[in-house]
Structures are given as C-alpha cells and as structure tokens.
CSV table of C-alpha atoms in Angstrom, one decimal:
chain,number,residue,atom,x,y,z
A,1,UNK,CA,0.0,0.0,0.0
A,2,UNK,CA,2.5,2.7,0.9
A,3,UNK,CA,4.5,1.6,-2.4
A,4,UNK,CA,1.6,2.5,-4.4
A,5,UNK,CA,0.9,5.8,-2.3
A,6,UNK,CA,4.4,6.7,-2.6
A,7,UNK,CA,4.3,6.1,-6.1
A,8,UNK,CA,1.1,8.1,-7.1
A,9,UNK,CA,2.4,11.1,-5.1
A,10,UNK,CA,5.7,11.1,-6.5
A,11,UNK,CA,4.8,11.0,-10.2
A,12,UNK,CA,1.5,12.7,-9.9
A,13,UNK,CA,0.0,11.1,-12.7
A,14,UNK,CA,-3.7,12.1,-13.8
A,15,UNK,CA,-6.1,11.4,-11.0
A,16,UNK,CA,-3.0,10.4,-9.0
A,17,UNK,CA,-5.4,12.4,-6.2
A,18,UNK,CA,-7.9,9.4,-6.2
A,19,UNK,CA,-5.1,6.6,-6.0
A,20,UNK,CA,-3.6,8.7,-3.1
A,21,UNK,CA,-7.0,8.6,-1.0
A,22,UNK,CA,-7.9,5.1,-1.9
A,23,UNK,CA,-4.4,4.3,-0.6
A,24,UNK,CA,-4.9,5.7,2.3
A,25,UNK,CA,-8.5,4.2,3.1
A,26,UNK,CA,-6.7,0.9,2.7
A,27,UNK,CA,-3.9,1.8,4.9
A,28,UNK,CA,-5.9,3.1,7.5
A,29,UNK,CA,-8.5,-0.1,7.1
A,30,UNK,CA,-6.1,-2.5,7.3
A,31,UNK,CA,-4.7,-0.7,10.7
A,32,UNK,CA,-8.1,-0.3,12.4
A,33,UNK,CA,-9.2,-4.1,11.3
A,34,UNK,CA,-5.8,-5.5,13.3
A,35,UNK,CA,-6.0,-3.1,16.1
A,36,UNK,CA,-2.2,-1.4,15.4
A,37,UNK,CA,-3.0,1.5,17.1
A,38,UNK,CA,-3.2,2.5,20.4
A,39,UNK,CA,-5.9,4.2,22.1
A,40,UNK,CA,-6.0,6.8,24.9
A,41,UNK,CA,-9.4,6.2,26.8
A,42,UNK,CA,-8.8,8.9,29.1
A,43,UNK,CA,-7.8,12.7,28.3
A,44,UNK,CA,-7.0,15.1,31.3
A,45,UNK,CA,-9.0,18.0,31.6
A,46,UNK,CA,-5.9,20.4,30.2
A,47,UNK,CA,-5.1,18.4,27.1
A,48,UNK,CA,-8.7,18.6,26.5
A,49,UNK,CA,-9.0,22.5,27.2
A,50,UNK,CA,-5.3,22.3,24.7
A,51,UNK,CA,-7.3,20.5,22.1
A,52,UNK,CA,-10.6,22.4,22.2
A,53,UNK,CA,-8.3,26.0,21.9
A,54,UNK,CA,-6.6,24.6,19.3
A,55,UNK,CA,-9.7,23.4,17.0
A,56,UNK,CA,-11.1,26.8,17.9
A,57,UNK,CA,-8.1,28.7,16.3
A,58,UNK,CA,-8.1,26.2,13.2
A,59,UNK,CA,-11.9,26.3,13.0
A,60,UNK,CA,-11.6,30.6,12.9
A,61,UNK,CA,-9.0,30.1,10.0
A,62,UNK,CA,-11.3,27.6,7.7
A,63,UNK,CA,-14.2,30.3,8.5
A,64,UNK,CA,-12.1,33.5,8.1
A,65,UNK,CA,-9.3,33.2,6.0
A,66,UNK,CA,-10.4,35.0,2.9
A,67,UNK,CA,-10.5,38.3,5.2
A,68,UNK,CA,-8.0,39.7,6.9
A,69,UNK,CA,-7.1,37.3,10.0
A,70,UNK,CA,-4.5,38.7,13.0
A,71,UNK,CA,-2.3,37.0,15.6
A,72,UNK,CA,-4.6,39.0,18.1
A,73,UNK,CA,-7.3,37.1,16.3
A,74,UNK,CA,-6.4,33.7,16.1
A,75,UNK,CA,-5.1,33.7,19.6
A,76,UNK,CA,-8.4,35.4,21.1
A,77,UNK,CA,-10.0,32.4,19.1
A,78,UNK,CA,-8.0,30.4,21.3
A,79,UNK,CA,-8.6,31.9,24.5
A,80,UNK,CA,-4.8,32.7,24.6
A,81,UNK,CA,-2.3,35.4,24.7
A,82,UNK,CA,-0.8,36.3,21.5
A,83,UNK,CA,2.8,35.4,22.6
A,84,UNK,CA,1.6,31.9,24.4
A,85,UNK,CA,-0.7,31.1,21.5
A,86,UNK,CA,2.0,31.0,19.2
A,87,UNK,CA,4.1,29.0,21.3
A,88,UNK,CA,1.2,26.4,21.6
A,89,UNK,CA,0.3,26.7,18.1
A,90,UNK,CA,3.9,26.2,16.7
A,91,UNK,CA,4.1,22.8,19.4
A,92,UNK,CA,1.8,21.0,17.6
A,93,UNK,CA,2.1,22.3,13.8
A,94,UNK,CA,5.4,22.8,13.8
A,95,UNK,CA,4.1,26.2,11.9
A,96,UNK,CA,4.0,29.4,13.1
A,97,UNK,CA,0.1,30.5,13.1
A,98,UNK,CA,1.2,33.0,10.0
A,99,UNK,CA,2.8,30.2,7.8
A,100,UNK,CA,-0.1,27.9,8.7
A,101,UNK,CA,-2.4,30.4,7.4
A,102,UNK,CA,-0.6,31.2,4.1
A,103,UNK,CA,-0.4,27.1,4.3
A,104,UNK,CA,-3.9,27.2,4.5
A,105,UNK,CA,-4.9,29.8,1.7
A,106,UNK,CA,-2.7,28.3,-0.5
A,107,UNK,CA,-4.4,25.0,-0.1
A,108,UNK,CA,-8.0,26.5,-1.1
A,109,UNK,CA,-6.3,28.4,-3.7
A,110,UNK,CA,-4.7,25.2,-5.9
A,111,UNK,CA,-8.1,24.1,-5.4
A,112,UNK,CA,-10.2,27.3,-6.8
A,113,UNK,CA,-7.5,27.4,-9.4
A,114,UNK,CA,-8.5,23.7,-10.6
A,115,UNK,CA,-12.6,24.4,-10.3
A,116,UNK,CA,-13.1,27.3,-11.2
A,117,UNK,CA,-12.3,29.9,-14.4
A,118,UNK,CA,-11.6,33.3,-11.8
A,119,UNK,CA,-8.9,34.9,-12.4
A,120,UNK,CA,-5.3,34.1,-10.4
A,121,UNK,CA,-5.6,37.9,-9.2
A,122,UNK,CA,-9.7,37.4,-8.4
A,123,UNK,CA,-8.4,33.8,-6.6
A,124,UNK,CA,-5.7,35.8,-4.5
A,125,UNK,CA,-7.9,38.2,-3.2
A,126,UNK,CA,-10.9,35.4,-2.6
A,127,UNK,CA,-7.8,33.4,-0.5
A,128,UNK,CA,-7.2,36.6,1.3
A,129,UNK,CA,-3.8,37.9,0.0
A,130,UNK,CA,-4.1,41.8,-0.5
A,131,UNK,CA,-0.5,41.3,-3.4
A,132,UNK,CA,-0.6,39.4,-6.1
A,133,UNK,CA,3.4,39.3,-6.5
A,134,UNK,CA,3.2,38.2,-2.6
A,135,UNK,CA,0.3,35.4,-3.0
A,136,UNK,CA,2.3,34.5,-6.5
A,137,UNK,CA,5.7,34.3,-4.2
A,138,UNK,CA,3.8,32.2,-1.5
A,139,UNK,CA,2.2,29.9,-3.9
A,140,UNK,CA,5.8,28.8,-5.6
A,141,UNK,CA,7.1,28.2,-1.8
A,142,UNK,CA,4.5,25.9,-1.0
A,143,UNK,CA,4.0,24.5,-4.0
A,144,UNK,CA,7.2,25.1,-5.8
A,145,UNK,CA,5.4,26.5,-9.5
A,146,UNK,CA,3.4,29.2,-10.4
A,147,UNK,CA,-0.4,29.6,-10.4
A,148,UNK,CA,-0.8,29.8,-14.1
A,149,UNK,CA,1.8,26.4,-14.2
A,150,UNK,CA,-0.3,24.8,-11.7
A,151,UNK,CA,-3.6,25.4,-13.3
A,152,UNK,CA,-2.6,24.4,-16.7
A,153,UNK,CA,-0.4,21.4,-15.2
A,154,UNK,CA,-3.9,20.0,-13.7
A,155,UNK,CA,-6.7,21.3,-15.9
C-alpha cells in the first residue's frame, strides 16, 4: 500500500489524487481491522481544554481566511495570549500560526484554481492575499510552481 501511495504522489499522474485517497483508506483499514493503534481512553482536563483552543483557532482560520485574519485574532480564538498562543500553536504544527495560514490559503487556492475559471488575481484576493506578486511568491514556496503552471499542469 505505501509503495503505491508513494508512487502516485511522486509522479502525480492524472487522478493520482484518487489513488492517493484510496491508498490511504486501505492503509488506515487495514490498521483499524488488526487493532495497530493505540488508544487513549482517558484525556486530562488540560489536554482537552489544549485541544478544544486549538480546533477553535483552526476552526476561525477555515471560516475566516479570505479576510484579513490577526495574531490577536487567532489567539483570542484560542482563549490565549498572542505570545503563548504561538508558542502552543507552533508545538503541535510545527508552523507558526502566519505560515499555517498562508499554508492554509494556499491550499483553497490550488483548489479554486483547478474548479473554477476566476482569475489568479480574483483567486488571490478570494484566498485573502491583499498582493498578487506576494500570494504568486507564496504559492511557488508551498507549491514550488506558479499559479498559471499549476492550473494548466492540472486542468
């Protein structure tokens, strides 16, 4: 199974997407059918509280992140300070809560890019960049090509 994931992600053939997600449905069947996981039945009271502020701040960026979306904001989402929030947030992501939403836009941009017929420029603003030479720069580091190269590489 993983040879085949592997393989479908590294040379991203047409509908490679599907083959990944079948993969991993078999993967993570075959691990819940012969128990190879471990399971915690109990959570203490501050991982849960850890947890729930943590959803909360990923939550605010799935609902928010075509507008303008502050530290001061995702922390108060979180019920945290700004300086411990992204201490917390950084922890578990291994993001900062700025790269995670750039991370984040990006993602719903490669996928407006492949379903819809907006404009890159109208698609950087809907993602919630105010620059199009800065959402064009972040695109390339997270995806290492261009928005046009993308959309015409999976159209």
């Amino acid at each position: 199974i993983c040879e085949v994931l592997f393989r479908a992600i590294r040379e991203k053939e047409i509908g490679y997407e599907f083959i990944v997600s079948g993969a991993l449905f078999q993967f993570i069947g075959i691990v819940i059918k012969h128990h190879l996981y471990s399971s915690r039945t109990t959570v203490s009271g501050r991982n849960e509280s850890q947890q729930t502020s943590f959803k909360n701040a990923i939550q605010y960026i799935e609902n928010n992140y075509a507008g303008h979306i502050s530290l001061a904001d995702l922390a108060k989402a979180a019920g945290m300070t700004p300086k411990y929030f992204c201490h917390f947030f950084y922890n578990i992501t291994q993001k900062t809560p700025i790269e995670y939403l750039n991370y984040y836009r990006i993602e719903r941009a490669c996928e407006s890019l492949i379903l819809s017929d907006s404009s890159i420029t109208d698609i950087a603003f809907d993602c919630g960049f105010n620059d199009v030479s800065y959402f064009a720069k972040t695109f390339k580091k997270y995806t290492e090509t261009t928005p046009l190269n993308y959309r015409k590489k999976h159209l």
